[in-house]
Amino acid sequence: MLIEEPREALESFRYLILELYSADRFIIVLSALNSYYKNHDSKHLPFHKYTINTHSHADVVLSQLSQKVMRVLRKAEKKAEAKHELKQKLNELESLWGVEPKNLHTHLHQLGPKQAANFITEHSGLIHQLAQVNTLLGSEHQPVISEHHDEIRERTQSWGTHKKPEDYLESFNQFVKEQLNQNIALATVVSKPRDLSREQLTEVKLLLDGAGFSEANLQSAVRNQTNQDIAASIVGHIRRAALGEPLIPFEQRVAQAMLRIYQAHSWTPNQRKWLERLAKQLVHEVIVDKEFVNNRFSQHGGAKQFDKVLNNQLDTVLDEINEAIWPIKSA
């Protein structure tokens, strides 16, 4: 008897196949699905002139999808060092997916058809995100074939349905304000970002990315509107939209917070050295907690050793850093 898992998996995968492969492959899978719907009591699905078990077919589809994802993302990983925007996009996707992009194919394969389908459903922007990576990879994947002489006539950037960056940013402002009362994680970013969890940050990024507001796009829109390259975090963009808070480079926020820490205590040379190491790591992380410290200082004894060096003041220091980076304001 057929179980529901293959049906759910195939249902999700067919849309990915349409995007990542070709229309004819999509038609094949759609045909198999339609046959299943018509013959749901049947043990097997008609598939061209063959008869294929739905569960094994779902595995085949997943395997093919994983291979396609692997080729795209591994090539992106290799080219990322030479392409800043591509590297930034991969870092953003790792935060969204909770897995390194170069290992996504392995992750999907290990999940199996049903859980992989759930993963794809949860990360509804996956197709759009892979398309963005393909675009950033360059013309190798999307060659322009013509006998004519190349000529640059115009250079523009797309803002989705918006023609101007200011319209895009205004749409973002409106979206944030509309979602504030509906999304607890987003409300936490605005009211008390120092209490934001990693899970909530991922939820917020998925929400915004699904609506077309990625951190990279927001930064680009601000750069086009103001002629200033302000590397603010996604938290900074949200608080600007909700509170009118000035958009400050995250690195500057960290520097100001650390200056406050240095001046608030009488640190020994060794303690100051550890704090300076911490400062260098903070510019890459929005969530500042013991888990972060433990990971970044794992080769030096982790959070336990850091706390010992600071005479059991690590919790206090982390609280003060978070308060200084994100001062509490009301919407």
Short mmCIF file of C-alpha atoms in Angstrom, two decimals:
data_model
loop_
_atom_site.label_atom_id
_atom_site.label_comp_id
_atom_site.label_asym_id
_atom_site.label_seq_id
_atom_site.Cartn_x
_atom_site.Cartn_y
_atom_site.Cartn_z
CA MET A 1 0.00 0.00 0.00
CA LEU A 2 1.30 3.46 -0.84
CA ILE A 3 2.05 5.85 1.97
CA GLU A 4 1.64 9.63 1.94
CA GLU A 5 5.37 10.44 2.22
CA PRO A 6 6.27 9.89 -1.46
CA ARG A 7 3.30 11.98 -2.55
CA GLU A 8 4.34 14.91 -0.35
CA ALA A 9 7.96 14.62 -1.43
CA LEU A 10 7.16 14.47 -5.15
CA GLU A 11 4.72 17.36 -4.79
CA SER A 12 7.48 19.58 -3.40
CA PHE A 13 10.23 18.33 -5.70
CA ARG A 14 8.33 18.84 -8.94
CA TYR A 15 8.49 22.61 -8.56
CA LEU A 16 12.22 22.47 -7.92
CA ILE A 17 12.71 20.28 -11.00
CA LEU A 18 10.81 22.77 -13.16
CA GLU A 19 13.16 25.52 -12.03
CA LEU A 20 16.46 23.63 -11.90
CA TYR A 21 16.06 21.28 -14.84
CA SER A 22 13.71 21.60 -17.79
CA ALA A 23 10.04 21.61 -18.62
CA ASP A 24 10.13 18.11 -20.07
CA ARG A 25 11.51 16.65 -16.81
CA PHE A 26 8.77 18.51 -14.97
CA ILE A 27 6.12 16.98 -17.23
CA ILE A 28 7.46 13.49 -16.52
CA VAL A 29 7.20 13.96 -12.77
CA LEU A 30 3.82 15.68 -13.08
CA SER A 31 2.57 12.74 -15.13
CA ALA A 32 3.67 10.37 -12.38
CA LEU A 33 1.93 12.48 -9.77
CA ASN A 34 -1.30 12.67 -11.74
CA SER A 35 -1.24 8.91 -12.18
CA TYR A 36 -0.88 8.53 -8.45
CA TYR A 37 -3.82 10.82 -7.76
CA LYS A 38 -6.02 8.82 -10.15
CA ASN A 39 -4.84 5.43 -8.94
CA HIS A 40 -4.15 6.08 -5.27
CA ASP A 41 -5.02 2.48 -4.36
CA SER A 42 -2.54 1.12 -6.85
CA LYS A 43 0.76 -0.23 -5.62
CA HIS A 44 2.78 1.37 -8.41
CA LEU A 45 2.81 4.50 -10.53
CA PRO A 46 2.81 4.40 -14.35
CA PHE A 47 5.93 6.13 -15.57
CA HIS A 48 6.22 6.18 -19.39
CA LYS A 49 6.32 2.47 -20.33
CA TYR A 50 7.82 1.47 -16.98
CA THR A 51 6.25 0.87 -13.58
CA ILE A 52 8.08 2.61 -10.75
CA ASN A 53 7.46 2.50 -7.03
CA THR A 54 6.67 6.01 -5.75
CA HIS A 55 9.00 5.79 -2.79
CA SER A 56 12.02 4.76 -4.89
CA HIS A 57 11.11 7.40 -7.47
CA ALA A 58 11.05 10.09 -4.80
CA ASP A 59 14.55 8.96 -3.79
CA VAL A 60 15.70 9.22 -7.41
CA VAL A 61 14.27 12.72 -7.76
CA LEU A 62 15.92 13.77 -4.50
CA SER A 63 19.24 12.33 -5.65
CA GLN A 64 19.08 14.23 -8.95
CA LEU A 65 18.08 17.42 -7.18
CA SER A 66 20.94 17.03 -4.68
CA GLN A 67 23.45 16.62 -7.51
CA LYS A 68 22.22 19.77 -9.22
CA VAL A 69 22.37 21.74 -5.97
CA MET A 70 25.88 20.39 -5.31
CA ARG A 71 27.20 21.56 -8.69
CA VAL A 72 25.82 25.07 -8.31
CA LEU A 73 26.82 25.67 -4.72
CA ARG A 74 30.25 24.04 -4.87
CA LYS A 75 31.16 26.15 -7.87
CA ALA A 76 29.90 29.20 -5.97
CA GLU A 77 32.07 28.24 -2.99
CA LYS A 78 35.17 28.10 -5.21
CA LYS A 79 34.48 31.49 -6.78
CA ALA A 80 33.36 33.22 -3.59
CA GLU A 81 36.87 34.29 -2.52
CA ALA A 82 37.21 36.40 -5.66
CA LYS A 83 33.64 37.71 -5.62
CA HIS A 84 32.65 39.64 -2.50
CA GLU A 85 28.92 39.74 -3.30
CA LEU A 86 28.87 36.00 -3.90
CA LYS A 87 30.69 35.30 -0.64
CA GLN A 88 28.29 37.59 1.21
CA LYS A 89 25.33 35.76 -0.34
CA LEU A 90 26.69 32.34 0.69
CA ASN A 91 27.21 33.56 4.27
CA GLU A 92 23.65 34.86 4.27
CA LEU A 93 22.30 31.53 3.00
CA GLU A 94 24.24 29.57 5.62
CA SER A 95 22.54 31.65 8.29
CA LEU A 96 19.12 31.08 6.69
CA TRP A 97 19.48 27.36 6.03
CA GLY A 98 21.45 26.41 9.14
CA VAL A 99 23.89 24.46 6.96
CA GLU A 100 26.89 25.44 4.83
CA PRO A 101 25.71 25.91 1.22
CA LYS A 102 28.46 23.62 -0.11
CA ASN A 103 27.02 20.84 2.10
CA LEU A 104 23.33 21.44 1.35
CA HIS A 105 23.17 18.54 -1.11
CA THR A 106 24.49 16.14 1.55
CA HIS A 107 22.04 17.54 4.09
CA LEU A 108 19.06 17.00 1.75
CA HIS A 109 20.20 13.49 0.91
CA GLN A 110 20.57 12.57 4.59
CA LEU A 111 17.11 13.94 5.39
CA GLY A 112 15.43 11.63 2.89
CA PRO A 113 12.44 12.49 0.65
CA LYS A 114 9.86 13.38 3.32
CA GLN A 115 12.11 15.52 5.55
CA ALA A 116 13.80 17.10 2.53
CA ALA A 117 10.35 18.07 1.25
CA ASN A 118 9.61 19.61 4.66
CA PHE A 119 12.92 21.50 4.52
CA ILE A 120 12.04 22.86 1.07
CA THR A 121 8.59 23.88 2.27
CA GLU A 122 10.02 25.62 5.34
CA HIS A 123 12.61 27.44 3.21
CA SER A 124 10.14 28.57 0.58
CA GLY A 125 12.61 31.01 -0.96
CA LEU A 126 15.09 28.26 -1.87
CA ILE A 127 14.51 28.45 -5.63
CA HIS A 128 14.83 32.22 -5.66
CA GLN A 129 17.99 32.00 -3.54
CA LEU A 130 19.62 29.44 -5.85
CA ALA A 131 18.72 31.62 -8.83
CA GLN A 132 20.46 34.56 -7.14
CA VAL A 133 23.58 32.45 -6.64
CA ASN A 134 23.48 31.45 -10.31
CA THR A 135 23.24 35.10 -11.32
CA LEU A 136 26.17 36.06 -9.10
CA LEU A 137 28.25 33.25 -10.62
CA GLY A 138 28.21 35.17 -13.89
CA SER A 139 27.63 34.60 -17.56
CA GLU A 140 29.14 31.10 -17.49
CA HIS A 141 25.70 29.83 -16.47
CA GLN A 142 23.73 32.35 -18.50
CA PRO A 143 25.81 33.04 -21.63
CA VAL A 144 24.81 35.73 -24.09
CA ILE A 145 25.25 34.32 -27.61
CA SER A 146 25.46 36.93 -30.34
CA GLU A 147 27.59 37.84 -33.34
CA HIS A 148 27.18 41.56 -32.66
CA HIS A 149 29.79 43.82 -31.13
CA ASP A 150 29.29 44.19 -27.34
CA GLU A 151 28.16 47.60 -26.19
CA ILE A 152 27.06 48.77 -22.74
CA ARG A 153 24.05 51.01 -23.26
CA GLU A 154 22.64 51.11 -19.77
CA ARG A 155 23.43 49.74 -16.33
CA THR A 156 20.54 49.32 -13.93
CA GLN A 157 19.69 47.28 -10.86
CA SER A 158 16.42 45.51 -10.30
CA TRP A 159 14.40 46.16 -7.15
CA GLY A 160 11.72 43.61 -7.85
CA THR A 161 8.49 45.44 -8.61
CA HIS A 162 10.11 48.76 -7.67
CA LYS A 163 12.00 50.91 -10.14
CA LYS A 164 13.89 53.03 -7.61
CA PRO A 165 15.82 52.11 -4.44
CA GLU A 166 13.83 54.62 -2.41
CA ASP A 167 10.60 52.88 -3.43
CA TYR A 168 12.12 49.53 -2.44
CA LEU A 169 13.16 50.86 0.97
CA GLU A 170 9.77 52.46 1.52
CA SER A 171 8.13 49.12 0.73
CA PHE A 172 10.46 47.50 3.28
CA ASN A 173 9.49 50.10 5.91
CA GLN A 174 5.83 49.38 5.33
CA PHE A 175 6.34 45.61 5.41
CA VAL A 176 8.18 45.77 8.75
CA LYS A 177 5.50 47.94 10.36
CA GLU A 178 2.72 45.68 9.09
CA GLN A 179 4.43 42.55 10.43
CA LEU A 180 5.41 43.90 13.85
CA ASN A 181 2.18 42.87 15.56
CA GLN A 182 2.12 39.49 13.80
CA ASN A 183 5.66 38.22 14.31
CA ILE A 184 7.16 37.90 17.80
CA ALA A 185 10.72 37.51 16.51
CA LEU A 186 10.46 40.71 14.48
CA ALA A 187 8.99 42.54 17.47
CA THR A 188 11.94 41.36 19.57
CA VAL A 189 14.39 42.87 17.06
CA VAL A 190 12.68 46.22 17.50
CA SER A 191 11.91 46.25 21.24
CA LYS A 192 14.74 44.23 22.78
CA PRO A 193 17.33 42.95 20.28
CA ARG A 194 19.72 41.90 23.04
CA ASP A 195 17.21 39.12 23.91
CA LEU A 196 17.01 37.89 20.31
CA SER A 197 17.77 34.17 19.93
CA ARG A 198 19.51 32.55 16.98
CA GLU A 199 16.29 30.77 16.07
CA GLN A 200 14.39 34.07 16.06
CA LEU A 201 17.05 35.77 13.93
CA THR A 202 16.79 32.94 11.38
CA GLU A 203 12.99 33.24 11.43
CA VAL A 204 13.22 36.98 10.75
CA LYS A 205 15.70 36.50 7.90
CA LEU A 206 13.48 33.85 6.31
CA LEU A 207 10.46 36.14 6.61
CA LEU A 208 12.25 39.07 4.97
CA ASP A 209 14.00 36.98 2.33
CA GLY A 210 10.69 35.41 1.34
CA ALA A 211 9.29 38.91 0.83
CA GLY A 212 12.29 39.97 -1.26
CA PHE A 213 14.12 41.92 1.45
CA SER A 214 17.49 40.26 1.90
CA GLU A 215 20.25 42.01 3.84
CA ALA A 216 22.38 42.28 0.67
CA ASN A 217 19.52 43.91 -1.29
CA LEU A 218 18.77 46.36 1.51
CA GLN A 219 22.43 47.36 1.77
CA SER A 220 22.59 47.83 -2.00
CA ALA A 221 19.43 49.96 -1.99
CA VAL A 222 20.82 52.20 0.77
CA ARG A 223 24.10 52.53 -1.16
CA ASN A 224 22.26 53.56 -4.33
CA GLN A 225 20.05 56.03 -2.50
CA THR A 226 22.68 57.68 -0.28
CA ASN A 227 25.97 56.97 -2.12
CA GLN A 228 27.24 55.54 1.17
CA ASP A 229 28.23 51.93 1.68
CA ILE A 230 26.80 51.32 5.16
CA ALA A 231 27.39 47.71 6.24
CA ALA A 232 24.63 47.64 8.82
CA SER A 233 23.24 44.30 9.99
CA ILE A 234 19.71 43.16 9.21
CA VAL A 235 18.80 44.19 12.76
CA GLY A 236 19.96 47.73 11.98
CA HIS A 237 17.81 47.89 8.83
CA ILE A 238 14.75 46.67 10.72
CA ARG A 239 15.19 49.18 13.54
CA ARG A 240 15.67 52.01 11.05
CA ALA A 241 12.38 51.04 9.40
CA ALA A 242 10.44 50.65 12.66
CA LEU A 243 12.02 53.29 14.89
CA GLY A 244 13.72 55.72 12.54
CA GLU A 245 17.02 54.78 14.19
CA PRO A 246 20.06 56.01 12.21
CA LEU A 247 21.66 53.35 10.04
CA ILE A 248 25.08 52.84 11.60
CA PRO A 249 27.73 50.40 10.30
CA PHE A 250 27.70 47.35 12.55
CA GLU A 251 31.47 47.51 12.91
CA GLN A 252 31.10 51.02 14.32
CA ARG A 253 28.48 49.84 16.81
CA VAL A 254 30.87 47.13 17.99
CA ALA A 255 33.77 49.59 18.33
CA GLN A 256 31.65 51.95 20.44
CA ALA A 257 30.44 49.08 22.62
CA MET A 258 33.96 47.79 23.21
CA LEU A 259 35.22 51.28 24.06
CA ARG A 260 32.56 51.41 26.74
CA ILE A 261 33.73 48.02 28.08
CA TYR A 262 37.38 49.08 28.13
CA GLN A 263 36.57 52.25 30.06
CA ALA A 264 34.09 50.71 32.52
CA HIS A 265 36.60 48.35 34.17
CA SER A 266 40.25 48.23 35.15
CA TRP A 267 41.47 45.37 33.01
CA THR A 268 44.84 43.66 33.29
CA PRO A 269 46.96 43.44 30.10
CA ASN A 270 45.98 39.79 29.65
CA GLN A 271 42.26 40.50 30.13
CA ARG A 272 42.48 43.37 27.66
CA LYS A 273 44.13 41.04 25.14
CA TRP A 274 41.26 38.58 25.39
CA LEU A 275 38.70 41.37 25.03
CA GLU A 276 40.45 42.67 21.93
CA ARG A 277 40.26 39.18 20.44
CA LEU A 278 36.55 39.20 21.22
CA ALA A 279 36.12 42.58 19.52
CA LYS A 280 37.58 41.23 16.26
CA GLN A 281 35.05 38.39 16.27
CA LEU A 282 32.03 40.50 17.19
CA VAL A 283 31.89 42.32 13.84
CA HIS A 284 30.80 39.06 12.21
CA GLU A 285 28.06 38.12 14.66
CA VAL A 286 24.70 39.67 15.58
CA ILE A 287 23.89 37.29 18.44
CA VAL A 288 26.47 37.75 21.21
CA ASP A 289 26.19 35.05 23.88
CA LYS A 290 28.18 32.26 25.53
CA GLU A 291 27.52 29.92 22.62
CA PHE A 292 29.17 32.41 20.29
CA VAL A 293 32.14 32.82 22.65
CA ASN A 294 32.44 29.07 23.08
CA ASN A 295 32.61 28.54 19.32
CA ARG A 296 35.01 31.36 18.52
CA PHE A 297 37.37 30.59 21.42
CA SER A 298 37.13 26.81 21.29
CA GLN A 299 40.90 26.45 20.77
CA HIS A 300 41.57 28.59 23.84
CA GLY A 301 39.30 26.88 26.32
CA GLY A 302 35.99 28.37 25.20
CA ALA A 303 33.62 30.43 27.33
CA LYS A 304 34.74 28.67 30.52
CA GLN A 305 38.34 29.81 30.14
CA PHE A 306 37.29 33.30 29.00
CA ASP A 307 35.13 33.65 32.10
CA LYS A 308 38.05 32.53 34.26
CA VAL A 309 40.34 35.13 32.65
CA LEU A 310 37.77 37.85 33.36
CA ASN A 311 37.34 36.76 37.00
CA ASN A 312 33.83 35.40 36.39
CA GLN A 313 32.64 38.58 34.67
CA LEU A 314 31.92 37.19 31.20
CA ASP A 315 28.12 37.28 31.60
CA THR A 316 28.29 40.89 32.76
CA VAL A 317 30.53 41.87 29.88
CA LEU A 318 28.29 40.22 27.29
CA ASP A 319 25.21 41.94 28.75
CA GLU A 320 26.96 45.31 28.62
CA ILE A 321 28.11 44.74 25.05
CA ASN A 322 24.57 43.89 23.91
CA GLU A 323 23.13 46.94 25.69
CA ALA A 324 25.73 49.20 24.07
CA ILE A 325 25.30 47.78 20.58
CA TRP A 326 21.50 47.90 20.66
CA PRO A 327 20.20 50.57 23.06
CA ILE A 328 16.56 50.05 24.05
CA LYS A 329 14.04 52.25 22.28
CA SER A 330 10.29 52.13 21.92
CA ALA A 331 8.49 51.85 18.60
#
